[in-house]
Amino acid sequence: MERVPLVVANWKMELSHKAAVDAAVTLKRRLTGDRRSAQVVVCPSFPSLADVAAVLKSSEIALGAQNVHWEERGAWTGEVSVLALKPFVRWCIVGHSERRENFGEQDETVVKKMLLLLKHNIVAVVCIGETADELAAGRAADKVSRQARQVFAALALAQLRQIVIAYEPIWAIGIGSVAQPAEAAEMMLLIRKLAVEQFGQEGAELLRTIYGGSVTAGTVEQFVAEPGIDGVLVGGSSVVPLQLVDIIKRVQHVYSGQ
Ligand code: PGA
């Protein structure tokens, strides 16, 4: 299968509404007409989705949400339903470590969210990864395997097209401490092997895995040059539009050279 690299920009809660819309305008202007392929997905805060969607209409840049509730509707004050997202997004991040750590999200809930997104034809970017303590205790591979197995167990082979696994070592998120690309690639190879265990060889071909954790324009090429790393999930370095453009161009550059 031809690999189309993926760049997912997680804007977290960093941008005002105006800044998010302005960023989308800049991205559209800078990336329109760029024929080298890379799938770009930007994920603003919920209230900015409609206006950013309007800006990105008729562009190749896709829109994603940063979270969703696991139920379609109900008495869930302050939560956001997939039905409210659906008019605007084709992608959604689930299970980000900031949600797991600060809001107590569990693997089971993350799987529920993923399945609901798939039901509504929204691609789920499922984040998994180990903490610093788990790494230090030599339990990183166990943790990541358990999370990946749980995700795969809930899916049929064809549904692998509708998910992306984002491997994000939690200790590398937001602090500039970057994992070694070769080590990240090794963990991502393990994830792919688990997909083969569950689905056979076809699983390995369909699965997309991206790396996240302090990726910058200076490091992105090293990550995507690794076999089996299909792209990146970028937080801090994605909120300045020209930095994000730089990252995207570097990803395209690596792929066009392969
Ligand atoms: P970071 O965030 O690039 O700022 O480390 C990545 C993420 O949290 O998805």
PDB file of C-alpha atoms and ligand atoms in Angstrom:
ATOM      1  CA  MET A   1       0.000   0.000   0.000  1.00  0.00           C
ATOM      2  CA  GLU A   2       1.294   3.461  -0.841  1.00  0.00           C
ATOM      3  CA  ARG A   3       2.196   5.328   2.309  1.00  0.00           C
ATOM      4  CA  VAL A   4       0.723   8.802   2.579  1.00  0.00           C
ATOM      5  CA  PRO A   5       2.370  10.553   5.489  1.00  0.00           C
ATOM      6  CA  LEU A   6       0.150  12.113   8.086  1.00  0.00           C
ATOM      7  CA  VAL A   7       0.691  15.288  10.092  1.00  0.00           C
ATOM      8  CA  VAL A   8      -1.835  15.854  12.878  1.00  0.00           C
ATOM      9  CA  ALA A   9      -1.666  19.257  14.584  1.00  0.00           C
ATOM     10  CA  ASN A  10      -3.055  19.182  18.117  1.00  0.00           C
ATOM     11  CA  TRP A  11      -3.666  22.795  19.057  1.00  0.00           C
ATOM     12  CA  LYS A  12      -4.777  21.776  22.551  1.00  0.00           C
ATOM     13  CA  MET A  13      -6.071  24.861  24.434  1.00  0.00           C
ATOM     14  CA  GLU A  14      -3.294  27.119  23.169  1.00  0.00           C
ATOM     15  CA  LEU A  15      -5.059  29.372  20.648  1.00  0.00           C
ATOM     16  CA  SER A  16      -7.814  31.953  20.929  1.00  0.00           C
ATOM     17  CA  HIS A  17     -10.682  31.581  18.485  1.00  0.00           C
ATOM     18  CA  LYS A  18      -9.257  34.351  16.330  1.00  0.00           C
ATOM     19  CA  ALA A  19      -5.769  32.856  16.399  1.00  0.00           C
ATOM     20  CA  ALA A  20      -7.145  29.457  15.341  1.00  0.00           C
ATOM     21  CA  VAL A  21      -9.054  30.937  12.410  1.00  0.00           C
ATOM     22  CA  ASP A  22      -6.055  33.057  11.397  1.00  0.00           C
ATOM     23  CA  ALA A  23      -3.801  29.992  11.596  1.00  0.00           C
ATOM     24  CA  ALA A  24      -6.169  28.093   9.308  1.00  0.00           C
ATOM     25  CA  VAL A  25      -6.137  30.969   6.811  1.00  0.00           C
ATOM     26  CA  THR A  26      -2.326  30.965   6.771  1.00  0.00           C
ATOM     27  CA  LEU A  27      -2.126  27.193   6.401  1.00  0.00           C
ATOM     28  CA  LYS A  28      -4.580  27.166   3.542  1.00  0.00           C
ATOM     29  CA  ARG A  29      -2.702  29.919   1.749  1.00  0.00           C
ATOM     30  CA  ARG A  30       0.682  28.277   2.239  1.00  0.00           C
ATOM     31  CA  LEU A  31      -0.329  24.722   1.410  1.00  0.00           C
ATOM     32  CA  THR A  32      -2.744  25.204  -1.481  1.00  0.00           C
ATOM     33  CA  GLY A  33      -1.337  23.989  -4.767  1.00  0.00           C
ATOM     34  CA  ASP A  34       1.342  21.975  -3.037  1.00  0.00           C
ATOM     35  CA  ARG A  35       1.286  18.816  -5.085  1.00  0.00           C
ATOM     36  CA  ARG A  36       3.482  16.650  -2.895  1.00  0.00           C
ATOM     37  CA  SER A  37       1.223  14.509  -0.803  1.00  0.00           C
ATOM     38  CA  ALA A  38       0.856  14.583   2.934  1.00  0.00           C
ATOM     39  CA  GLN A  39      -2.402  14.353   4.783  1.00  0.00           C
ATOM     40  CA  VAL A  40      -2.642  17.306   7.138  1.00  0.00           C
ATOM     41  CA  VAL A  41      -5.197  17.404   9.961  1.00  0.00           C
ATOM     42  CA  VAL A  42      -5.625  20.363  12.307  1.00  0.00           C
ATOM     43  CA  CYS A  43      -7.400  19.960  15.635  1.00  0.00           C
ATOM     44  CA  PRO A  44      -8.616  23.225  17.196  1.00  0.00           C
ATOM     45  CA  SER A  45     -10.781  23.620  20.316  1.00  0.00           C
ATOM     46  CA  PHE A  46     -14.463  22.747  19.926  1.00  0.00           C
ATOM     47  CA  PRO A  47     -15.826  26.311  19.612  1.00  0.00           C
ATOM     48  CA  SER A  48     -13.480  27.042  16.696  1.00  0.00           C
ATOM     49  CA  LEU A  49     -14.400  23.967  14.643  1.00  0.00           C
ATOM     50  CA  ALA A  50     -17.208  25.566  12.630  1.00  0.00           C
ATOM     51  CA  ASP A  51     -15.259  28.662  11.598  1.00  0.00           C
ATOM     52  CA  VAL A  52     -12.047  26.745  10.902  1.00  0.00           C
ATOM     53  CA  ALA A  53     -14.101  24.270   8.831  1.00  0.00           C
ATOM     54  CA  ALA A  54     -15.438  27.194   6.802  1.00  0.00           C
ATOM     55  CA  VAL A  55     -11.896  28.442   6.147  1.00  0.00           C
ATOM     56  CA  LEU A  56     -10.597  24.999   5.178  1.00  0.00           C
ATOM     57  CA  LYS A  57     -13.540  24.153   2.930  1.00  0.00           C
ATOM     58  CA  SER A  58     -12.291  23.236  -0.534  1.00  0.00           C
ATOM     59  CA  SER A  59      -8.756  22.774   0.762  1.00  0.00           C
ATOM     60  CA  GLU A  60      -6.860  19.534   1.236  1.00  0.00           C
ATOM     61  CA  ILE A  61      -6.377  20.256   4.930  1.00  0.00           C
ATOM     62  CA  ALA A  62      -8.667  18.158   7.097  1.00  0.00           C
ATOM     63  CA  LEU A  63     -10.227  19.057  10.397  1.00  0.00           C
ATOM     64  CA  GLY A  64     -10.199  17.037  13.597  1.00  0.00           C
ATOM     65  CA  ALA A  65     -11.482  17.357  17.147  1.00  0.00           C
ATOM     66  CA  GLN A  66      -9.377  16.761  20.247  1.00  0.00           C
ATOM     67  CA  ASN A  67     -11.901  14.620  22.078  1.00  0.00           C
ATOM     68  CA  VAL A  68     -15.477  13.301  21.997  1.00  0.00           C
ATOM     69  CA  HIS A  69     -17.879  11.717  24.457  1.00  0.00           C
ATOM     70  CA  TRP A  70     -18.497   7.968  24.254  1.00  0.00           C
ATOM     71  CA  GLU A  71     -22.298   8.370  24.165  1.00  0.00           C
ATOM     72  CA  GLU A  72     -24.185   9.920  21.289  1.00  0.00           C
ATOM     73  CA  ARG A  73     -26.445  11.980  23.534  1.00  0.00           C
ATOM     74  CA  GLY A  74     -27.631  12.368  27.099  1.00  0.00           C
ATOM     75  CA  ALA A  75     -27.319  14.325  30.321  1.00  0.00           C
ATOM     76  CA  TRP A  76     -23.570  14.966  30.141  1.00  0.00           C
ATOM     77  CA  THR A  77     -23.123  18.627  31.004  1.00  0.00           C
ATOM     78  CA  GLY A  78     -20.109  20.167  29.353  1.00  0.00           C
ATOM     79  CA  GLU A  79     -19.367  17.217  27.094  1.00  0.00           C
ATOM     80  CA  VAL A  80     -19.465  17.140  23.288  1.00  0.00           C
ATOM     81  CA  SER A  81     -21.306  14.539  21.224  1.00  0.00           C
ATOM     82  CA  VAL A  82     -20.107  12.944  18.036  1.00  0.00           C
ATOM     83  CA  LEU A  83     -23.363  14.192  16.504  1.00  0.00           C
ATOM     84  CA  ALA A  84     -22.293  17.773  17.200  1.00  0.00           C
ATOM     85  CA  LEU A  85     -18.845  17.147  15.712  1.00  0.00           C
ATOM     86  CA  LYS A  86     -19.952  15.235  12.659  1.00  0.00           C
ATOM     87  CA  PRO A  87     -20.918  18.192  10.450  1.00  0.00           C
ATOM     88  CA  PHE A  88     -17.396  19.583  10.821  1.00  0.00           C
ATOM     89  CA  VAL A  89     -14.765  16.897  11.341  1.00  0.00           C
ATOM     90  CA  ARG A  90     -13.540  13.739   9.663  1.00  0.00           C
ATOM     91  CA  TRP A  91     -10.907  13.048  12.354  1.00  0.00           C
ATOM     92  CA  CYS A  92     -10.808  13.000  16.136  1.00  0.00           C
ATOM     93  CA  ILE A  93      -8.077  12.391  18.705  1.00  0.00           C
ATOM     94  CA  VAL A  94      -9.007  10.030  21.550  1.00  0.00           C
ATOM     95  CA  GLY A  95      -7.148   8.915  24.641  1.00  0.00           C
ATOM     96  CA  HIS A  96      -4.596  11.702  24.655  1.00  0.00           C
ATOM     97  CA  SER A  97      -2.379  11.341  27.719  1.00  0.00           C
ATOM     98  CA  GLU A  98      -3.498  14.753  28.991  1.00  0.00           C
ATOM     99  CA  ARG A  99      -7.066  13.399  29.055  1.00  0.00           C
ATOM    100  CA  ARG A 100      -5.963  10.187  30.697  1.00  0.00           C
ATOM    101  CA  GLU A 101      -3.840  11.914  33.353  1.00  0.00           C
ATOM    102  CA  ASN A 102      -5.996  14.932  34.140  1.00  0.00           C
ATOM    103  CA  PHE A 103      -9.481  13.607  33.525  1.00  0.00           C
ATOM    104  CA  GLY A 104      -9.098   9.967  34.482  1.00  0.00           C
ATOM    105  CA  GLU A 105      -9.805   8.500  31.052  1.00  0.00           C
ATOM    106  CA  GLN A 106      -9.433   4.747  30.982  1.00  0.00           C
ATOM    107  CA  ASP A 107      -8.524   2.407  28.142  1.00  0.00           C
ATOM    108  CA  GLU A 108     -12.097   1.050  28.104  1.00  0.00           C
ATOM    109  CA  THR A 109     -13.562   4.520  27.598  1.00  0.00           C
ATOM    110  CA  VAL A 110     -11.049   5.292  24.884  1.00  0.00           C
ATOM    111  CA  VAL A 111     -12.097   2.156  23.008  1.00  0.00           C
ATOM    112  CA  LYS A 112     -15.769   3.139  23.337  1.00  0.00           C
ATOM    113  CA  LYS A 113     -15.013   6.561  21.918  1.00  0.00           C
ATOM    114  CA  MET A 114     -13.073   5.030  19.053  1.00  0.00           C
ATOM    115  CA  LEU A 115     -15.945   2.700  18.138  1.00  0.00           C
ATOM    116  CA  LEU A 116     -18.471   5.524  18.226  1.00  0.00           C
ATOM    117  CA  LEU A 117     -16.304   7.610  15.909  1.00  0.00           C
ATOM    118  CA  LEU A 118     -15.983   4.706  13.487  1.00  0.00           C
ATOM    119  CA  LYS A 119     -19.747   4.263  13.473  1.00  0.00           C
ATOM    120  CA  HIS A 120     -19.955   7.867  12.288  1.00  0.00           C
ATOM    121  CA  ASN A 121     -17.177   7.535   9.721  1.00  0.00           C
ATOM    122  CA  ILE A 122     -14.738   9.696  11.647  1.00  0.00           C
ATOM    123  CA  VAL A 123     -11.130   8.547  11.770  1.00  0.00           C
ATOM    124  CA  ALA A 124      -9.995   7.933  15.357  1.00  0.00           C
ATOM    125  CA  VAL A 125      -6.445   8.958  16.245  1.00  0.00           C
ATOM    126  CA  VAL A 126      -5.925   6.735  19.272  1.00  0.00           C
ATOM    127  CA  CYS A 127      -3.097   7.831  21.569  1.00  0.00           C
ATOM    128  CA  ILE A 128      -1.139   5.280  23.541  1.00  0.00           C
ATOM    129  CA  GLY A 129       2.187   5.432  25.345  1.00  0.00           C
ATOM    130  CA  GLU A 130       4.112   4.825  28.534  1.00  0.00           C
ATOM    131  CA  THR A 131       4.867   7.143  31.451  1.00  0.00           C
ATOM    132  CA  ALA A 132       8.375   7.998  32.662  1.00  0.00           C
ATOM    133  CA  ASP A 133       7.909   5.635  35.618  1.00  0.00           C
ATOM    134  CA  GLU A 134       6.822   2.780  33.376  1.00  0.00           C
ATOM    135  CA  LEU A 135       9.824   3.400  31.158  1.00  0.00           C
ATOM    136  CA  ALA A 136      12.195   3.448  34.131  1.00  0.00           C
ATOM    137  CA  ALA A 137      10.683   0.218  35.464  1.00  0.00           C
ATOM    138  CA  GLY A 138      11.223  -1.513  32.125  1.00  0.00           C
ATOM    139  CA  ARG A 139       7.468  -1.803  31.567  1.00  0.00           C
ATOM    140  CA  ALA A 140       7.098   0.423  28.503  1.00  0.00           C
ATOM    141  CA  ALA A 141       6.594  -2.386  26.000  1.00  0.00           C
ATOM    142  CA  ASP A 142       4.104  -4.143  28.300  1.00  0.00           C
ATOM    143  CA  LYS A 143       2.035  -1.031  28.742  1.00  0.00           C
ATOM    144  CA  VAL A 144       1.991  -0.141  25.060  1.00  0.00           C
ATOM    145  CA  SER A 145       1.216  -3.743  24.077  1.00  0.00           C
ATOM    146  CA  ARG A 146      -1.694  -3.913  26.483  1.00  0.00           C
ATOM    147  CA  GLN A 147      -3.148  -0.677  25.139  1.00  0.00           C
ATOM    148  CA  ALA A 148      -2.647  -1.670  21.500  1.00  0.00           C
ATOM    149  CA  ARG A 149      -4.128  -5.143  22.016  1.00  0.00           C
ATOM    150  CA  GLN A 150      -7.199  -3.635  23.616  1.00  0.00           C
ATOM    151  CA  VAL A 151      -7.697  -1.341  20.634  1.00  0.00           C
ATOM    152  CA  PHE A 152      -7.182  -4.098  18.060  1.00  0.00           C
ATOM    153  CA  ALA A 153      -9.425  -6.557  19.920  1.00  0.00           C
ATOM    154  CA  ALA A 154     -12.355  -4.191  19.420  1.00  0.00           C
ATOM    155  CA  LEU A 155     -11.873  -3.922  15.648  1.00  0.00           C
ATOM    156  CA  ALA A 156     -12.474  -5.898  12.486  1.00  0.00           C
ATOM    157  CA  LEU A 157      -9.706  -5.849   9.891  1.00  0.00           C
ATOM    158  CA  ALA A 158     -11.434  -3.374   7.559  1.00  0.00           C
ATOM    159  CA  GLN A 159     -11.839  -0.905  10.426  1.00  0.00           C
ATOM    160  CA  LEU A 160      -8.069  -0.522  10.664  1.00  0.00           C
ATOM    161  CA  ARG A 161      -8.391   1.938   7.773  1.00  0.00           C
ATOM    162  CA  GLN A 162     -10.425   4.171  10.056  1.00  0.00           C
ATOM    163  CA  ILE A 163      -7.950   4.436  12.884  1.00  0.00           C
ATOM    164  CA  VAL A 164      -4.455   5.754  13.418  1.00  0.00           C
ATOM    165  CA  ILE A 165      -2.370   4.748  16.399  1.00  0.00           C
ATOM    166  CA  ALA A 166      -0.421   7.682  17.810  1.00  0.00           C
ATOM    167  CA  TYR A 167       2.469   6.375  19.877  1.00  0.00           C
ATOM    168  CA  GLU A 168       3.318   9.129  22.332  1.00  0.00           C
ATOM    169  CA  PRO A 169       5.786   8.366  25.116  1.00  0.00           C
ATOM    170  CA  ILE A 170       4.161  10.482  27.811  1.00  0.00           C
ATOM    171  CA  TRP A 171       7.515  11.601  29.194  1.00  0.00           C
ATOM    172  CA  ALA A 172       8.302  13.157  25.807  1.00  0.00           C
ATOM    173  CA  ILE A 173       5.162  15.279  25.482  1.00  0.00           C
ATOM    174  CA  GLY A 174       5.390  19.042  25.710  1.00  0.00           C
ATOM    175  CA  ILE A 175       8.744  19.307  27.430  1.00  0.00           C
ATOM    176  CA  GLY A 176      11.240  19.152  24.623  1.00  0.00           C
ATOM    177  CA  SER A 177      12.626  15.826  25.770  1.00  0.00           C
ATOM    178  CA  VAL A 178      12.462  13.808  22.607  1.00  0.00           C
ATOM    179  CA  ALA A 179      12.534  10.073  22.252  1.00  0.00           C
ATOM    180  CA  GLN A 180      15.226   8.604  20.036  1.00  0.00           C
ATOM    181  CA  PRO A 181      13.652   8.041  16.611  1.00  0.00           C
ATOM    182  CA  ALA A 182      15.042   4.505  16.394  1.00  0.00           C
ATOM    183  CA  GLU A 183      13.591   3.609  19.801  1.00  0.00           C
ATOM    184  CA  ALA A 184      10.222   5.086  18.906  1.00  0.00           C
ATOM    185  CA  ALA A 185      10.306   3.141  15.640  1.00  0.00           C
ATOM    186  CA  GLU A 186      11.037  -0.048  17.551  1.00  0.00           C
ATOM    187  CA  MET A 187       7.989   0.444  19.754  1.00  0.00           C
ATOM    188  CA  MET A 188       5.903   1.207  16.698  1.00  0.00           C
ATOM    189  CA  LEU A 189       7.160  -1.970  15.053  1.00  0.00           C
ATOM    190  CA  LEU A 190       5.952  -3.843  18.116  1.00  0.00           C
ATOM    191  CA  ILE A 191       2.513  -2.244  17.691  1.00  0.00           C
ATOM    192  CA  ARG A 192       2.489  -3.366  14.052  1.00  0.00           C
ATOM    193  CA  LYS A 193       3.437  -6.893  15.076  1.00  0.00           C
ATOM    194  CA  LEU A 194       0.466  -6.944  17.432  1.00  0.00           C
ATOM    195  CA  ALA A 195      -1.729  -5.899  14.514  1.00  0.00           C
ATOM    196  CA  VAL A 196      -0.356  -8.904  12.597  1.00  0.00           C
ATOM    197  CA  GLU A 197      -1.122 -11.169  15.570  1.00  0.00           C
ATOM    198  CA  GLN A 198      -4.705  -9.979  15.527  1.00  0.00           C
ATOM    199  CA  PHE A 199      -5.375  -9.518  11.815  1.00  0.00           C
ATOM    200  CA  GLY A 200      -2.637 -11.295   9.885  1.00  0.00           C
ATOM    201  CA  GLN A 201      -0.201  -9.645   7.487  1.00  0.00           C
ATOM    202  CA  GLU A 202      -2.889  -7.449   5.952  1.00  0.00           C
ATOM    203  CA  GLY A 203      -3.215  -5.778   9.353  1.00  0.00           C
ATOM    204  CA  ALA A 204       0.365  -4.588   9.218  1.00  0.00           C
ATOM    205  CA  GLU A 205      -0.220  -3.047   5.827  1.00  0.00           C
ATOM    206  CA  LEU A 206      -3.428  -1.227   6.730  1.00  0.00           C
ATOM    207  CA  LEU A 207      -2.296   0.129  10.090  1.00  0.00           C
ATOM    208  CA  ARG A 208      -1.057   3.697  10.285  1.00  0.00           C
ATOM    209  CA  THR A 209       1.135   4.599  13.234  1.00  0.00           C
ATOM    210  CA  ILE A 210       2.371   8.100  13.963  1.00  0.00           C
ATOM    211  CA  TYR A 211       4.793   9.431  16.560  1.00  0.00           C
ATOM    212  CA  GLY A 212       4.080  12.274  18.987  1.00  0.00           C
ATOM    213  CA  GLY A 213       6.091  13.993  21.697  1.00  0.00           C
ATOM    214  CA  SER A 214       8.001  17.278  21.329  1.00  0.00           C
ATOM    215  CA  VAL A 215       8.329  16.958  17.555  1.00  0.00           C
ATOM    216  CA  THR A 216       9.754  20.109  15.954  1.00  0.00           C
ATOM    217  CA  ALA A 217      10.854  21.170  12.487  1.00  0.00           C
ATOM    218  CA  GLY A 218      14.364  20.251  13.647  1.00  0.00           C
ATOM    219  CA  THR A 219      13.514  16.651  14.536  1.00  0.00           C
ATOM    220  CA  VAL A 220      10.579  15.649  12.360  1.00  0.00           C
ATOM    221  CA  GLU A 221      12.641  14.306   9.458  1.00  0.00           C
ATOM    222  CA  GLN A 222      14.477  11.867  11.705  1.00  0.00           C
ATOM    223  CA  PHE A 223      11.175  10.411  12.862  1.00  0.00           C
ATOM    224  CA  VAL A 224       9.440  10.034   9.531  1.00  0.00           C
ATOM    225  CA  ALA A 225      12.589   8.647   7.924  1.00  0.00           C
ATOM    226  CA  GLU A 226      12.276   5.622  10.207  1.00  0.00           C
ATOM    227  CA  PRO A 227      10.523   2.633   8.664  1.00  0.00           C
ATOM    228  CA  GLY A 228       7.044   2.190  10.068  1.00  0.00           C
ATOM    229  CA  ILE A 229       6.564   5.773  11.269  1.00  0.00           C
ATOM    230  CA  ASP A 230       3.768   7.069   9.061  1.00  0.00           C
ATOM    231  CA  GLY A 231       3.705  10.605  10.351  1.00  0.00           C
ATOM    232  CA  VAL A 232       3.599  12.772  13.442  1.00  0.00           C
ATOM    233  CA  LEU A 233       1.231  14.215  16.021  1.00  0.00           C
ATOM    234  CA  VAL A 234       2.499  17.677  16.842  1.00  0.00           C
ATOM    235  CA  GLY A 235       1.419  19.825  19.774  1.00  0.00           C
ATOM    236  CA  GLY A 236       3.545  22.808  20.801  1.00  0.00           C
ATOM    237  CA  SER A 237       5.283  23.239  17.454  1.00  0.00           C
ATOM    238  CA  SER A 238       1.996  23.216  15.542  1.00  0.00           C
ATOM    239  CA  VAL A 239       0.427  26.348  16.991  1.00  0.00           C
ATOM    240  CA  VAL A 240       2.681  28.724  15.076  1.00  0.00           C
ATOM    241  CA  PRO A 241       1.378  28.285  11.525  1.00  0.00           C
ATOM    242  CA  LEU A 242       4.675  28.843   9.739  1.00  0.00           C
ATOM    243  CA  GLN A 243       6.395  26.322  11.989  1.00  0.00           C
ATOM    244  CA  LEU A 244       3.693  23.826  11.151  1.00  0.00           C
ATOM    245  CA  VAL A 245       4.135  24.547   7.440  1.00  0.00           C
ATOM    246  CA  ASP A 246       7.854  23.937   7.874  1.00  0.00           C
ATOM    247  CA  ILE A 247       7.167  20.586   9.565  1.00  0.00           C
ATOM    248  CA  ILE A 248       4.751  19.544   6.803  1.00  0.00           C
ATOM    249  CA  LYS A 249       7.241  20.472   4.056  1.00  0.00           C
ATOM    250  CA  ARG A 250       9.976  18.489   5.773  1.00  0.00           C
ATOM    251  CA  VAL A 251       7.720  15.440   6.009  1.00  0.00           C
ATOM    252  CA  GLN A 252       6.856  15.794   2.328  1.00  0.00           C
ATOM    253  CA  HIS A 253      10.524  16.145   1.533  1.00  0.00           C
ATOM    254  CA  VAL A 254      11.419  12.868   3.262  1.00  0.00           C
ATOM    255  CA  TYR A 255       8.619  11.013   1.502  1.00  0.00           C
ATOM    256  CA  SER A 256       9.298  12.454  -1.917  1.00  0.00           C
ATOM    257  CA  GLY A 257      12.884  11.233  -1.518  1.00  0.00           C
ATOM    258  CA  GLN A 258      11.864   7.633  -0.791  1.00  0.00           C
TER     259      GLN A 258
HETATM  260  P1  PGA B   1       3.969  18.183  21.960  1.00  0.00           P
HETATM  261  O1  PGA B   1       2.499  17.551  22.063  1.00  0.00           O
HETATM  262  O2  PGA B   1       4.337  18.159  20.504  1.00  0.00           O
HETATM  263  O3  PGA B   1       3.804  19.576  22.494  1.00  0.00           O
HETATM  264  O4  PGA B   1       4.853  17.344  22.777  1.00  0.00           O
HETATM  265  C1  PGA B   1       2.196  16.370  21.392  1.00  0.00           C
HETATM  266  C2  PGA B   1       0.869  15.897  21.851  1.00  0.00           C
HETATM  267  O5  PGA B   1       0.548  16.122  23.018  1.00  0.00           O
HETATM  268  O6  PGA B   1       0.100  15.325  21.101  1.00  0.00           O
END
